[in-house]
mmCIF file of C-alpha atoms and ligand atoms in Angstrom:
data_model
loop_
_atom_site.group_PDB
_atom_site.id
_atom_site.type_symbol
_atom_site.label_atom_id
_atom_site.label_comp_id
_atom_site.label_asym_id
_atom_site.label_seq_id
_atom_site.Cartn_x
_atom_site.Cartn_y
_atom_site.Cartn_z
ATOM 1 C CA MET J 952 0.000 0.000 0.000
ATOM 2 C CA ASP J 953 1.175 3.545 -0.768
ATOM 3 C CA ILE J 954 0.275 6.490 1.430
ATOM 4 C CA LEU J 955 0.277 10.031 0.065
ATOM 5 C CA ASN J 956 -0.462 13.062 2.181
ATOM 6 C CA VAL J 957 -2.512 15.922 0.782
ATOM 7 C CA SER J 958 -1.765 19.450 1.992
ATOM 8 C CA ASP J 959 -0.627 18.195 5.445
ATOM 9 C CA CYS J 960 -4.301 17.550 5.983
ATOM 10 C CA TYR J 961 -5.324 13.986 5.131
ATOM 11 C CA ASN J 962 -3.898 10.732 3.809
ATOM 12 C CA VAL J 963 -4.716 8.991 0.574
ATOM 13 C CA TYR J 964 -4.135 5.230 0.786
ATOM 14 C CA ILE J 965 -3.557 3.582 -2.580
ATOM 15 C CA ASP J 966 -3.865 -0.182 -2.547
ATOM 16 C CA ASN J 967 -4.794 -3.128 -4.725
ATOM 17 C CA SER J 968 -6.951 -4.907 -2.152
ATOM 18 C CA ILE J 969 -9.835 -4.167 0.171
ATOM 19 C CA LYS J 970 -8.371 -5.490 3.399
ATOM 20 C CA GLY J 971 -6.551 -2.245 4.053
ATOM 21 C CA LEU J 972 -9.909 -0.448 4.034
ATOM 22 C CA TYR J 973 -11.041 -2.333 7.157
ATOM 23 C CA ASP J 974 -7.730 -1.546 8.854
ATOM 24 C CA ALA J 975 -7.860 2.141 7.908
ATOM 25 C CA LEU J 976 -11.453 2.438 9.146
ATOM 26 C CA LYS J 977 -10.660 0.639 12.409
ATOM 27 C CA ALA J 978 -7.670 2.882 13.011
ATOM 28 C CA ASN J 979 -9.556 6.098 12.295
ATOM 29 C CA ILE J 980 -12.986 5.580 13.851
ATOM 30 C CA ASN J 981 -13.742 5.997 17.541
ATOM 31 C CA LYS J 982 -16.305 3.907 19.430
ATOM 32 C CA ASN J 983 -18.693 6.836 19.944
ATOM 33 C CA GLU J 984 -18.824 7.679 16.249
ATOM 34 C CA LYS J 985 -21.853 6.307 14.375
ATOM 35 C CA ILE J 986 -21.091 5.311 10.815
ATOM 36 C CA PHE J 987 -23.262 5.807 7.719
ATOM 37 C CA PHE J 988 -22.226 4.452 4.346
ATOM 38 C CA VAL J 989 -23.530 6.142 1.202
ATOM 39 C CA THR J 990 -23.329 4.248 -2.057
ATOM 40 C CA ASP J 991 -25.326 4.019 -5.278
ATOM 41 C CA SER J 992 -27.538 1.295 -6.695
ATOM 42 C CA CYS J 993 -24.975 0.158 -9.259
ATOM 43 C CA VAL J 994 -22.014 0.026 -6.860
ATOM 44 C CA ASN J 995 -24.199 -1.752 -4.316
ATOM 45 C CA LYS J 996 -25.140 -4.374 -6.916
ATOM 46 C CA ASN J 997 -21.484 -5.007 -7.735
ATOM 47 C CA TYR J 998 -20.219 -4.957 -4.146
ATOM 48 C CA GLU J 999 -23.208 -6.066 -2.084
ATOM 49 C CA ASP J 1000 -21.223 -8.574 0.010
ATOM 50 C CA LEU J 1001 -18.478 -6.086 0.755
ATOM 51 C CA ILE J 1002 -20.958 -3.368 1.734
ATOM 52 C CA ASN J 1003 -22.966 -5.770 3.920
ATOM 53 C CA ASN J 1004 -19.790 -6.960 5.620
ATOM 54 C CA LEU J 1005 -18.608 -3.404 6.223
ATOM 55 C CA SER J 1006 -21.992 -2.461 7.571
ATOM 56 C CA LYS J 1007 -21.894 -5.383 10.021
ATOM 57 C CA ALA J 1008 -18.263 -4.819 11.008
ATOM 58 C CA PHE J 1009 -18.880 -1.145 11.825
ATOM 59 C CA ASN J 1010 -22.470 -1.414 12.986
ATOM 60 C CA ALA J 1011 -23.360 1.027 10.230
ATOM 61 C CA ASP J 1012 -26.444 1.991 8.226
ATOM 62 C CA VAL J 1013 -26.212 1.969 4.436
ATOM 63 C CA CYS J 1014 -27.913 4.638 2.329
ATOM 64 C CA ILE J 1015 -28.305 3.601 -1.311
ATOM 65 C CA ILE J 1016 -28.999 6.383 -3.800
ATOM 66 C CA ASN J 1017 -29.936 5.974 -7.470
ATOM 67 C CA HIS J 1018 -26.851 5.878 -9.672
ATOM 68 C CA GLY J 1019 -26.033 8.319 -12.470
ATOM 69 C CA GLU J 1020 -25.300 11.993 -13.035
ATOM 70 C CA GLU J 1021 -29.027 12.759 -13.482
ATOM 71 C CA ASN J 1022 -29.395 12.043 -9.742
ATOM 72 C CA LYS J 1023 -26.700 14.503 -8.703
ATOM 73 C CA ASN J 1024 -29.308 16.924 -7.437
ATOM 74 C CA TYR J 1025 -30.961 18.337 -4.348
ATOM 75 C CA ASP J 1026 -33.587 15.547 -4.190
ATOM 76 C CA THR J 1027 -30.813 13.055 -3.587
ATOM 77 C CA ILE J 1028 -29.178 15.310 -0.981
ATOM 78 C CA ASN J 1029 -32.556 15.553 0.754
ATOM 79 C CA TYR J 1030 -32.876 11.793 0.674
ATOM 80 C CA ILE J 1031 -29.482 11.411 2.381
ATOM 81 C CA TYR J 1032 -30.365 14.081 5.004
ATOM 82 C CA SER J 1033 -33.589 12.182 5.805
ATOM 83 C CA PHE J 1034 -31.698 8.912 6.021
ATOM 84 C CA LEU J 1035 -29.239 10.448 8.498
ATOM 85 C CA ILE J 1036 -31.985 11.953 10.635
ATOM 86 C CA ASP J 1037 -33.997 8.695 10.650
ATOM 87 C CA GLY J 1038 -30.802 6.865 11.632
ATOM 88 C CA LYS J 1039 -30.261 9.310 14.534
ATOM 89 C CA ALA J 1040 -27.027 10.714 13.150
ATOM 90 C CA ASP J 1041 -25.401 13.332 15.351
ATOM 91 C CA ARG J 1042 -22.425 15.642 15.212
ATOM 92 C CA ASN J 1043 -20.086 12.715 15.955
ATOM 93 C CA SER J 1044 -21.343 10.682 13.039
ATOM 94 C CA ILE J 1045 -19.166 9.891 10.038
ATOM 95 C CA ILE J 1046 -20.398 9.466 6.469
ATOM 96 C CA ILE J 1047 -18.408 7.190 4.212
ATOM 97 C CA ALA J 1048 -18.898 7.477 0.444
ATOM 98 C CA ILE J 1049 -18.329 4.280 -1.539
ATOM 99 C CA GLY J 1050 -18.792 5.097 -5.198
ATOM 100 C CA GLY J 1051 -17.784 7.257 -8.124
ATOM 101 C CA GLY J 1052 -17.570 11.024 -8.364
ATOM 102 C CA VAL J 1053 -21.319 11.497 -8.044
ATOM 103 C CA VAL J 1054 -21.546 9.615 -4.738
ATOM 104 C CA GLY J 1055 -18.359 11.334 -3.527
ATOM 105 C CA ASP J 1056 -19.466 14.879 -4.409
ATOM 106 C CA LEU J 1057 -22.982 14.403 -2.968
ATOM 107 C CA THR J 1058 -21.747 12.743 0.221
ATOM 108 C CA ALA J 1059 -19.115 15.411 0.768
ATOM 109 C CA PHE J 1060 -21.776 18.121 0.392
ATOM 110 C CA THR J 1061 -24.100 16.327 2.793
ATOM 111 C CA ALA J 1062 -21.286 15.937 5.326
ATOM 112 C CA ALA J 1063 -20.320 19.599 4.961
ATOM 113 C CA THR J 1064 -23.828 20.834 5.660
ATOM 114 C CA PHE J 1065 -25.395 18.287 8.012
ATOM 115 C CA MET J 1066 -25.361 19.735 11.546
ATOM 116 C CA ARG J 1067 -22.941 22.373 10.243
ATOM 117 C CA GLY J 1068 -20.409 19.787 9.226
ATOM 118 C CA ILE J 1069 -19.574 16.206 10.119
ATOM 119 C CA LYS J 1070 -16.701 13.927 9.178
ATOM 120 C CA PHE J 1071 -16.509 12.314 5.774
ATOM 121 C CA ILE J 1072 -14.381 9.492 4.357
ATOM 122 C CA ASN J 1073 -14.090 8.843 0.630
ATOM 123 C CA VAL J 1074 -13.714 5.416 -0.999
ATOM 124 C CA PRO J 1075 -13.720 6.182 -4.737
ATOM 125 C CA THR J 1076 -14.638 3.297 -7.033
ATOM 126 C CA THR J 1077 -14.323 4.665 -10.604
ATOM 127 C CA LEU J 1078 -11.171 5.703 -12.429
ATOM 128 C CA VAL J 1079 -12.504 9.295 -12.699
ATOM 129 C CA SER J 1080 -12.968 9.467 -8.953
ATOM 130 C CA GLN J 1081 -9.661 7.725 -8.144
ATOM 131 C CA VAL J 1082 -7.508 9.992 -10.325
ATOM 132 C CA ASP J 1083 -9.405 13.209 -9.715
ATOM 133 C CA SER J 1084 -12.540 13.839 -7.702
ATOM 134 C CA CYS J 1085 -11.521 12.045 -4.478
ATOM 135 C CA ILE J 1086 -9.136 14.823 -3.474
ATOM 136 C CA GLY J 1087 -9.387 18.579 -3.557
ATOM 137 C CA GLY J 1088 -12.374 19.022 -1.272
ATOM 138 C CA LYS J 1089 -14.911 20.091 -3.901
ATOM 139 C CA SER J 1090 -18.432 18.932 -3.167
ATOM 140 C CA GLY J 1091 -21.686 19.783 -4.839
ATOM 141 C CA TYR J 1092 -24.637 19.062 -7.043
ATOM 142 C CA ASN J 1093 -26.219 20.191 -10.326
ATOM 143 C CA PHE J 1094 -29.043 22.723 -10.333
ATOM 144 C CA LYS J 1095 -31.061 24.367 -13.117
ATOM 145 C CA GLU J 1096 -29.032 22.614 -15.838
ATOM 146 C CA ILE J 1097 -25.774 23.965 -14.420
ATOM 147 C CA LYS J 1098 -23.157 21.457 -13.327
ATOM 148 C CA ASN J 1099 -21.924 21.603 -9.735
ATOM 149 C CA VAL J 1100 -23.316 25.103 -9.316
ATOM 150 C CA ILE J 1101 -24.190 24.522 -5.667
ATOM 151 C CA GLY J 1102 -21.362 23.274 -3.519
ATOM 152 C CA CYS J 1103 -18.662 23.962 -1.005
ATOM 153 C CA PHE J 1104 -15.254 22.753 0.073
ATOM 154 C CA HIS J 1105 -15.108 19.935 2.606
ATOM 155 C CA ASN J 1106 -12.039 17.750 2.935
ATOM 156 C CA PRO J 1107 -12.273 14.063 3.801
ATOM 157 C CA GLU J 1108 -10.723 12.515 6.921
ATOM 158 C CA PHE J 1109 -8.936 10.154 4.548
ATOM 159 C CA VAL J 1110 -9.310 8.614 1.117
ATOM 160 C CA TYR J 1111 -8.961 4.913 0.432
ATOM 161 C CA ILE J 1112 -8.318 4.029 -3.206
ATOM 162 C CA SER J 1113 -8.295 0.392 -4.229
ATOM 163 C CA THR J 1114 -7.607 -0.680 -7.799
ATOM 164 C CA HIS J 1115 -9.719 -3.720 -6.916
ATOM 165 C CA PHE J 1116 -12.832 -1.612 -7.656
ATOM 166 C CA LEU J 1117 -11.707 -0.934 -11.223
ATOM 167 C CA LYS J 1118 -12.180 -4.621 -12.156
ATOM 168 C CA SER J 1119 -15.950 -4.258 -12.374
ATOM 169 C CA LEU J 1120 -15.846 -1.208 -14.658
ATOM 170 C CA ASN J 1121 -16.725 -1.857 -18.283
ATOM 171 C CA ARG J 1122 -14.534 -0.598 -21.129
ATOM 172 C CA ASN J 1123 -16.462 2.661 -21.525
ATOM 173 C CA GLN J 1124 -16.348 3.416 -17.807
ATOM 174 C CA LEU J 1125 -12.599 2.886 -17.895
ATOM 175 C CA LEU J 1126 -12.203 5.101 -20.981
ATOM 176 C CA ASP J 1127 -14.143 7.725 -19.089
ATOM 177 C CA GLY J 1128 -11.250 7.972 -16.614
ATOM 178 C CA PHE J 1129 -8.708 8.548 -19.379
ATOM 179 C CA GLY J 1130 -10.289 11.954 -20.141
ATOM 180 C CA GLU J 1131 -9.091 13.420 -16.821
ATOM 181 C CA ILE J 1132 -5.743 11.611 -17.071
ATOM 182 C CA ILE J 1133 -5.060 13.093 -20.529
ATOM 183 C CA LYS J 1134 -5.994 16.507 -19.096
ATOM 184 C CA TYR J 1135 -3.134 16.162 -16.560
ATOM 185 C CA GLY J 1136 -0.820 15.051 -19.366
ATOM 186 C CA LEU J 1137 -1.542 18.041 -21.610
ATOM 187 C CA THR J 1138 -1.629 20.688 -18.904
ATOM 188 C CA ILE J 1139 1.019 19.598 -16.410
ATOM 189 C CA ASP J 1140 3.002 16.408 -17.019
ATOM 190 C CA LYS J 1141 3.544 15.264 -20.585
ATOM 191 C CA ASP J 1142 5.140 11.986 -19.384
ATOM 192 C CA ILE J 1143 1.605 10.782 -18.650
ATOM 193 C CA LEU J 1144 0.755 10.998 -22.356
ATOM 194 C CA GLU J 1145 3.782 8.875 -23.190
ATOM 195 C CA PHE J 1146 2.850 6.409 -20.455
ATOM 196 C CA LEU J 1147 -0.691 6.033 -21.860
ATOM 197 C CA ASP J 1148 0.681 5.703 -25.377
ATOM 198 C CA MET J 1149 3.192 3.014 -24.384
ATOM 199 C CA ASN J 1150 0.661 1.088 -22.309
ATOM 200 C CA SER J 1151 -2.324 1.512 -24.627
ATOM 201 C CA ASN J 1152 -2.479 -2.210 -25.375
ATOM 202 C CA ASN J 1153 -2.511 -3.440 -21.808
ATOM 203 C CA LEU J 1154 -4.537 -0.696 -20.117
ATOM 204 C CA PHE J 1155 -7.641 -2.802 -20.499
ATOM 205 C CA LEU J 1156 -5.974 -5.784 -18.786
ATOM 206 C CA LEU J 1157 -6.286 -3.736 -15.614
ATOM 207 C CA GLU J 1158 -2.950 -4.641 -14.114
ATOM 208 C CA ASP J 1159 -2.800 -3.318 -10.565
ATOM 209 C CA THR J 1160 0.769 -2.034 -10.878
ATOM 210 C CA VAL J 1161 -0.069 -0.002 -13.999
ATOM 211 C CA TYR J 1162 -3.113 1.614 -12.381
ATOM 212 C CA MET J 1163 -1.470 2.180 -9.012
ATOM 213 C CA SER J 1164 1.261 4.033 -10.843
ATOM 214 C CA ILE J 1165 -1.168 6.172 -12.909
ATOM 215 C CA ILE J 1166 -3.317 6.957 -9.864
ATOM 216 C CA LYS J 1167 -0.286 7.925 -7.770
ATOM 217 C CA LYS J 1168 0.982 10.248 -10.521
ATOM 218 C CA CYS J 1169 -2.425 11.931 -10.876
ATOM 219 C CA ILE J 1170 -3.004 12.343 -7.141
ATOM 220 C CA ASN J 1171 0.461 13.868 -6.775
ATOM 221 C CA ILE J 1172 -0.197 16.309 -9.622
ATOM 222 C CA LYS J 1173 -3.590 17.392 -8.287
ATOM 223 C CA SER J 1174 -2.252 17.613 -4.755
ATOM 224 C CA ASN J 1175 0.507 20.004 -5.890
ATOM 225 C CA VAL J 1176 -2.049 22.174 -7.682
ATOM 226 C CA ILE J 1177 -4.491 22.415 -4.779
ATOM 227 C CA ASP J 1178 -1.627 23.170 -2.392
ATOM 228 C CA LYS J 1179 -1.109 26.386 -4.339
ATOM 229 C CA ASP J 1180 -4.774 27.382 -4.750
ATOM 230 C CA PHE J 1181 -7.229 25.247 -2.773
ATOM 231 C CA THR J 1182 -10.244 27.490 -3.353
ATOM 232 C CA ASP J 1183 -9.799 27.657 -7.147
ATOM 233 C CA LYS J 1184 -9.289 31.410 -7.369
ATOM 234 C CA ALA J 1185 -6.707 31.218 -10.147
ATOM 235 C CA PHE J 1186 -3.981 28.570 -10.505
ATOM 236 C CA ARG J 1187 -6.308 25.628 -9.807
ATOM 237 C CA ASN J 1188 -8.334 26.719 -12.864
ATOM 238 C CA ILE J 1189 -5.863 24.726 -14.974
ATOM 239 C CA LEU J 1190 -7.640 21.580 -13.796
ATOM 240 C CA ASN J 1191 -10.700 22.892 -15.648
ATOM 241 C CA PHE J 1192 -8.959 22.473 -19.017
ATOM 242 C CA GLY J 1193 -11.585 20.983 -21.359
ATOM 243 C CA HIS J 1194 -14.328 21.366 -18.749
ATOM 244 C CA THR J 1195 -16.293 24.360 -20.082
ATOM 245 C CA THR J 1196 -17.252 22.542 -23.271
ATOM 246 C CA ALA J 1197 -17.495 19.259 -21.328
ATOM 247 C CA HIS J 1198 -20.181 20.676 -19.033
ATOM 248 C CA ALA J 1199 -22.177 21.891 -22.054
ATOM 249 C CA ILE J 1200 -21.910 18.425 -23.638
ATOM 250 C CA GLU J 1201 -23.078 16.755 -20.411
ATOM 251 C CA VAL J 1202 -26.051 19.099 -20.065
ATOM 252 C CA GLU J 1203 -27.042 19.123 -23.776
ATOM 253 C CA SER J 1204 -26.845 15.330 -23.970
ATOM 254 C CA ASN J 1205 -29.002 14.978 -20.847
ATOM 255 C CA TYR J 1206 -26.016 13.348 -19.175
ATOM 256 C CA SER J 1207 -25.886 10.498 -21.673
ATOM 257 C CA VAL J 1208 -22.254 11.485 -22.353
ATOM 258 C CA PRO J 1209 -20.408 10.742 -19.099
ATOM 259 C CA HIS J 1210 -18.165 13.323 -17.454
ATOM 260 C CA GLY J 1211 -14.747 11.930 -18.432
ATOM 261 C CA ILE J 1212 -15.665 11.394 -22.086
ATOM 262 C CA ALA J 1213 -17.152 14.907 -22.163
ATOM 263 C CA VAL J 1214 -13.844 16.211 -20.781
ATOM 264 C CA ALA J 1215 -11.928 14.314 -23.482
ATOM 265 C CA LEU J 1216 -14.145 15.936 -26.136
ATOM 266 C CA GLY J 1217 -13.884 19.347 -24.463
ATOM 267 C CA ILE J 1218 -10.090 19.016 -24.544
ATOM 268 C CA LEU J 1219 -10.186 18.736 -28.350
ATOM 269 C CA THR J 1220 -12.205 21.952 -28.639
ATOM 270 C CA ALA J 1221 -9.873 23.707 -26.182
ATOM 271 C CA LEU J 1222 -6.869 22.614 -28.271
ATOM 272 C CA LYS J 1223 -8.443 24.032 -31.446
ATOM 273 C CA LEU J 1224 -9.232 27.285 -29.617
ATOM 274 C CA SER J 1225 -5.594 27.342 -28.485
ATOM 275 C CA GLU J 1226 -4.485 26.985 -32.120
ATOM 276 C CA GLN J 1227 -6.809 29.839 -33.140
ATOM 277 C CA LEU J 1228 -5.843 32.226 -30.338
ATOM 278 C CA PHE J 1229 -2.282 31.266 -29.405
ATOM 279 C CA ASP J 1230 -1.033 29.630 -32.565
ATOM 280 C CA LEU J 1231 -0.553 26.418 -30.582
ATOM 281 C CA ASN J 1232 1.624 23.895 -32.417
ATOM 282 C CA LYS J 1233 -0.832 21.868 -34.543
ATOM 283 C CA GLY J 1234 1.172 18.700 -33.831
ATOM 284 C CA ILE J 1235 -0.282 18.643 -30.292
ATOM 285 C CA TYR J 1236 -3.853 18.264 -31.590
ATOM 286 C CA LYS J 1237 -2.717 15.609 -34.092
ATOM 287 C CA ASP J 1238 -0.847 13.625 -31.412
ATOM 288 C CA THR J 1239 -3.853 13.854 -29.083
ATOM 289 C CA ILE J 1240 -6.164 12.495 -31.789
ATOM 290 C CA LYS J 1241 -3.664 9.676 -32.421
ATOM 291 C CA LEU J 1242 -3.726 8.786 -28.729
ATOM 292 C CA TYR J 1243 -7.559 8.866 -28.652
ATOM 293 C CA THR J 1244 -7.662 6.533 -31.652
ATOM 294 C CA LYS J 1245 -5.183 4.132 -30.013
ATOM 295 C CA LEU J 1246 -7.249 4.069 -26.819
ATOM 296 C CA GLY J 1247 -10.601 3.888 -28.612
ATOM 297 C CA MET J 1248 -11.664 7.223 -27.181
ATOM 298 C CA PRO J 1249 -14.491 9.054 -29.006
ATOM 299 C CA SER J 1250 -13.476 12.258 -30.779
ATOM 300 C CA SER J 1251 -16.782 13.578 -32.100
ATOM 301 C CA TYR J 1252 -19.999 14.972 -30.675
ATOM 302 C CA LYS J 1253 -22.714 16.390 -32.911
ATOM 303 C CA VAL J 1254 -24.141 19.545 -31.377
ATOM 304 C CA ASP J 1255 -27.929 19.495 -31.901
ATOM 305 C CA ASN J 1256 -28.891 22.861 -30.606
ATOM 306 C CA TYR J 1257 -26.221 25.580 -30.719
ATOM 307 C CA GLU J 1258 -28.329 28.014 -28.737
ATOM 308 C CA ALA J 1259 -28.715 25.539 -25.862
ATOM 309 C CA PHE J 1260 -25.066 24.556 -26.115
ATOM 310 C CA LEU J 1261 -23.827 28.153 -25.906
ATOM 311 C CA TYR J 1262 -26.298 28.834 -23.104
ATOM 312 C CA ALA J 1263 -24.730 25.974 -21.136
ATOM 313 C CA ILE J 1264 -21.224 27.283 -21.855
ATOM 314 C CA LYS J 1265 -22.199 30.793 -20.744
ATOM 315 C CA HIS J 1266 -23.818 29.465 -17.591
ATOM 316 C CA ASP J 1267 -20.986 27.144 -16.662
ATOM 317 C CA LYS J 1268 -20.229 28.176 -13.106
ATOM 318 C CA LYS J 1269 -16.738 29.223 -14.108
ATOM 319 C CA ASN J 1270 -18.160 31.931 -16.399
ATOM 320 C CA ASN J 1271 -19.924 35.160 -15.535
ATOM 321 C CA ASP J 1272 -21.002 37.554 -18.271
ATOM 322 C CA LYS J 1273 -17.827 36.799 -20.224
ATOM 323 C CA ILE J 1274 -16.874 33.379 -21.558
ATOM 324 C CA ASN J 1275 -13.548 32.243 -20.165
ATOM 325 C CA PHE J 1276 -11.592 29.174 -21.173
ATOM 326 C CA VAL J 1277 -8.411 27.518 -19.971
ATOM 327 C CA LEU J 1278 -6.187 27.170 -23.042
ATOM 328 C CA LEU J 1279 -2.703 25.964 -23.906
ATOM 329 C CA GLU J 1280 0.108 28.183 -25.155
ATOM 330 C CA ASP J 1281 2.276 25.087 -25.425
ATOM 331 C CA LEU J 1282 2.348 21.559 -24.083
ATOM 332 C CA ASN J 1283 2.271 21.870 -20.266
ATOM 333 C CA ARG J 1284 1.956 25.670 -20.482
ATOM 334 C CA CYS J 1285 -1.583 26.802 -19.634
ATOM 335 C CA LYS J 1286 -3.215 30.163 -19.808
ATOM 336 C CA ILE J 1287 -6.228 30.571 -17.536
ATOM 337 C CA LYS J 1288 -9.210 32.935 -17.805
ATOM 338 C CA VAL J 1289 -8.824 33.493 -21.564
ATOM 339 C CA GLU J 1290 -11.807 35.450 -22.810
ATOM 340 C CA VAL J 1291 -13.255 33.981 -26.003
ATOM 341 C CA ASN J 1292 -16.219 34.965 -28.125
ATOM 342 C CA GLU J 1293 -19.025 32.815 -29.512
ATOM 343 C CA ASP J 1294 -17.633 32.834 -33.061
ATOM 344 C CA ASP J 1295 -14.302 31.488 -31.847
ATOM 345 C CA ILE J 1296 -16.087 28.714 -29.964
ATOM 346 C CA LEU J 1297 -18.277 27.746 -32.911
ATOM 347 C CA LEU J 1298 -15.259 27.630 -35.227
ATOM 348 C CA ALA J 1299 -13.284 25.505 -32.747
ATOM 349 C CA LEU J 1300 -16.272 23.145 -32.338
ATOM 350 C CA LYS J 1301 -16.563 22.733 -36.139
ATOM 351 C CA ASN J 1302 -12.819 22.097 -36.469
ATOM 352 C CA SER J 1303 -12.729 19.560 -33.652
ATOM 353 C CA ILE J 1304 -15.647 17.473 -32.373
ATOM 354 C CA ASP J 1305 -18.804 18.772 -34.065
ATOM 355 C CA LYS J 1306 -18.927 16.295 -36.967
HETATM 356 N N1 NAD C 720 -15.086 16.997 -6.883
HETATM 357 C C1 NAD C 720 -14.241 17.065 -7.901
HETATM 358 O O1 NAD C 720 -13.162 17.648 -7.803
HETATM 359 C C2 NAD C 720 -14.590 16.385 -9.196
HETATM 360 C C3 NAD C 720 -13.593 16.148 -10.150
HETATM 361 C C4 NAD C 720 -13.943 15.429 -11.296
HETATM 362 C C5 NAD C 720 -15.245 14.991 -11.473
HETATM 363 N N2 NAD C 720 -16.175 15.277 -10.527
HETATM 364 C C6 NAD C 720 -17.551 14.819 -10.687
HETATM 365 O O2 NAD C 720 -17.537 13.393 -10.680
HETATM 366 C C7 NAD C 720 -18.640 12.923 -11.452
HETATM 367 C C8 NAD C 720 -18.136 11.883 -12.426
HETATM 368 O O3 NAD C 720 -17.567 10.830 -11.689
HETATM 369 P P1 NAD C 720 -17.806 9.313 -12.113
HETATM 370 O O4 NAD C 720 -17.453 9.151 -13.532
HETATM 371 O O5 NAD C 720 -17.150 8.476 -11.094
HETATM 372 O O6 NAD C 720 -19.389 9.219 -12.065
HETATM 373 P P2 NAD C 720 -20.416 8.254 -11.310
HETATM 374 O O7 NAD C 720 -20.244 8.345 -9.853
HETATM 375 O O8 NAD C 720 -21.745 8.587 -11.870
HETATM 376 O O9 NAD C 720 -19.997 6.794 -11.780
HETATM 377 C C9 NAD C 720 -20.220 6.387 -13.103
HETATM 378 C C10 NAD C 720 -21.038 5.096 -13.138
HETATM 379 O O10 NAD C 720 -20.216 4.013 -12.689
HETATM 380 C C11 NAD C 720 -20.901 3.268 -11.689
HETATM 381 N N3 NAD C 720 -19.852 2.691 -10.842
HETATM 382 C C12 NAD C 720 -19.152 3.316 -9.870
HETATM 383 N N4 NAD C 720 -18.192 2.496 -9.403
HETATM 384 C C13 NAD C 720 -18.300 1.334 -10.080
HETATM 385 C C14 NAD C 720 -17.567 0.120 -10.054
HETATM 386 N N5 NAD C 720 -16.494 -0.044 -9.282
HETATM 387 N N6 NAD C 720 -17.956 -0.885 -10.880
HETATM 388 C C15 NAD C 720 -19.018 -0.717 -11.721
HETATM 389 N N7 NAD C 720 -19.737 0.416 -11.799
HETATM 390 C C16 NAD C 720 -19.364 1.442 -10.996
HETATM 391 C C17 NAD C 720 -21.809 4.262 -11.023
HETATM 392 O O11 NAD C 720 -22.884 3.621 -10.386
HETATM 393 C C18 NAD C 720 -22.259 5.109 -12.214
HETATM 394 O O12 NAD C 720 -23.315 4.479 -12.870
HETATM 395 C C19 NAD C 720 -19.244 14.129 -12.138
HETATM 396 O O13 NAD C 720 -20.408 14.523 -11.451
HETATM 397 C C20 NAD C 720 -18.177 15.191 -11.997
HETATM 398 O O14 NAD C 720 -18.730 16.492 -11.985
HETATM 399 C C21 NAD C 720 -15.879 15.949 -9.402
#
C-alpha cells in the first residue's frame, strides 16, 4: 500500500486490495462515532457482500442512492439528510462514500452541511474518482441545468483508493477515466501521455501495478495544484482544461455522455481554440487524436442545438457575463481565464468534435 499526504491535511491510501480499508477504518474511527455508508444502486449491486460486511463490522447503516449523473441533485441530498436523521445521526457521526464522483461529491456536500459539518471518508470506485474527484475538497450538485453550481469545500478525513474496484468497470467506464488523465498530461506532465501511449495495449488488462502508478501520478499532480490554490481562485483553474465545453456536452446530452468522455471531447475543442488564439503547435492536436484513436476514445460529438449549447457554456459556473476558457500556449503551459467569443467557440467546435 502507498500512502500520500494531501496538503498536510489527510492521507490517501492507494492499494490493490480491500483489506486495508477495514484496517484504515478501524484505526480512524472511535467507538462513539456512528457510521453511515452512502453508495449508489450500481455500486451496491457489484459490491453487495463487501458493503454488507462493512456495515456489520462497523455497525453502520447503508444509504443507497440511485446511480447516475441525473441524480446529482438536491432531491438526492434531501434523501441522504432524511436517512441520516432517521438513523439518529449526530455531530459525531461519520459518512463514508463508496462510489464514483457522483456519490463522492454528494456525500461530501451532505457531510459539509449536516449539523454544520460532520466527518466524511471517501472510498472512490471509478477511475474518474480515483484519479481526480476524491481529493481537492470540492463537493456539490447540479441545479437548473448547471453542473456543480451549488457546492462547497469539505475535505475528507482520509481517502482509500483500491484498484480492486476498477475490475468491475466496463470498457467505456474505464475510458471515461482517461479523459481526466489526458488533461493532466496536456496541462502539467507530458510523461503521462507517453505512459498512456506506451501502455495503450494493456490498459484494459487492468494490471494493478499499472493503475497504481497512474493513480499515484495523478493524485500527486492534483495535490501540488491544490496546495497552491485550494479554493480555485486562479492557478487551480488549470484543472478545468476541457471542462467548459465538457459541461455543455453533459447538459445538452441529458447526461448520456459521461463526465470523463465529455472532458476528453472538451479538450479537443480547447486545443483548437488554443491553435486559433495562441497559434498552438498543430502537432499537439494531431498527437492527441492519435492517442484517442489508439485508446478507442471518441473524438466527435454532434451539437444538436447551438443556442442551448452556448447557453450551457455561458452558464458554466466558471463563467460570468464573459466566456472564459483555460487554453494551452504550449504543451504543459496553460493560460487561464482566456476570454473567447461565440464565433471562436463555434469555429473551434466545427474544427474539432462537431462532426
Ligand atoms: N469533486 C471534484 O473535484 C470532481 C472532479 C472530477 C469529477 N467530478 C464529478 O464526478 C462525477 C463523475 O464521476 P464518475 O465518472 O465516477 O461518475 P459516477 O459516480 O456517476 O460513476 C459512473 C457510473 O459508474 C458506476 N460505478 C461506480 N463504481 C463502479 C464500479 N467499481 N464498478 C461498476 N460500476 C461502478 C456508477 O454507479 C455510475 O453508474 C461528475 O459529477 C463530476 O462532476 C468531481
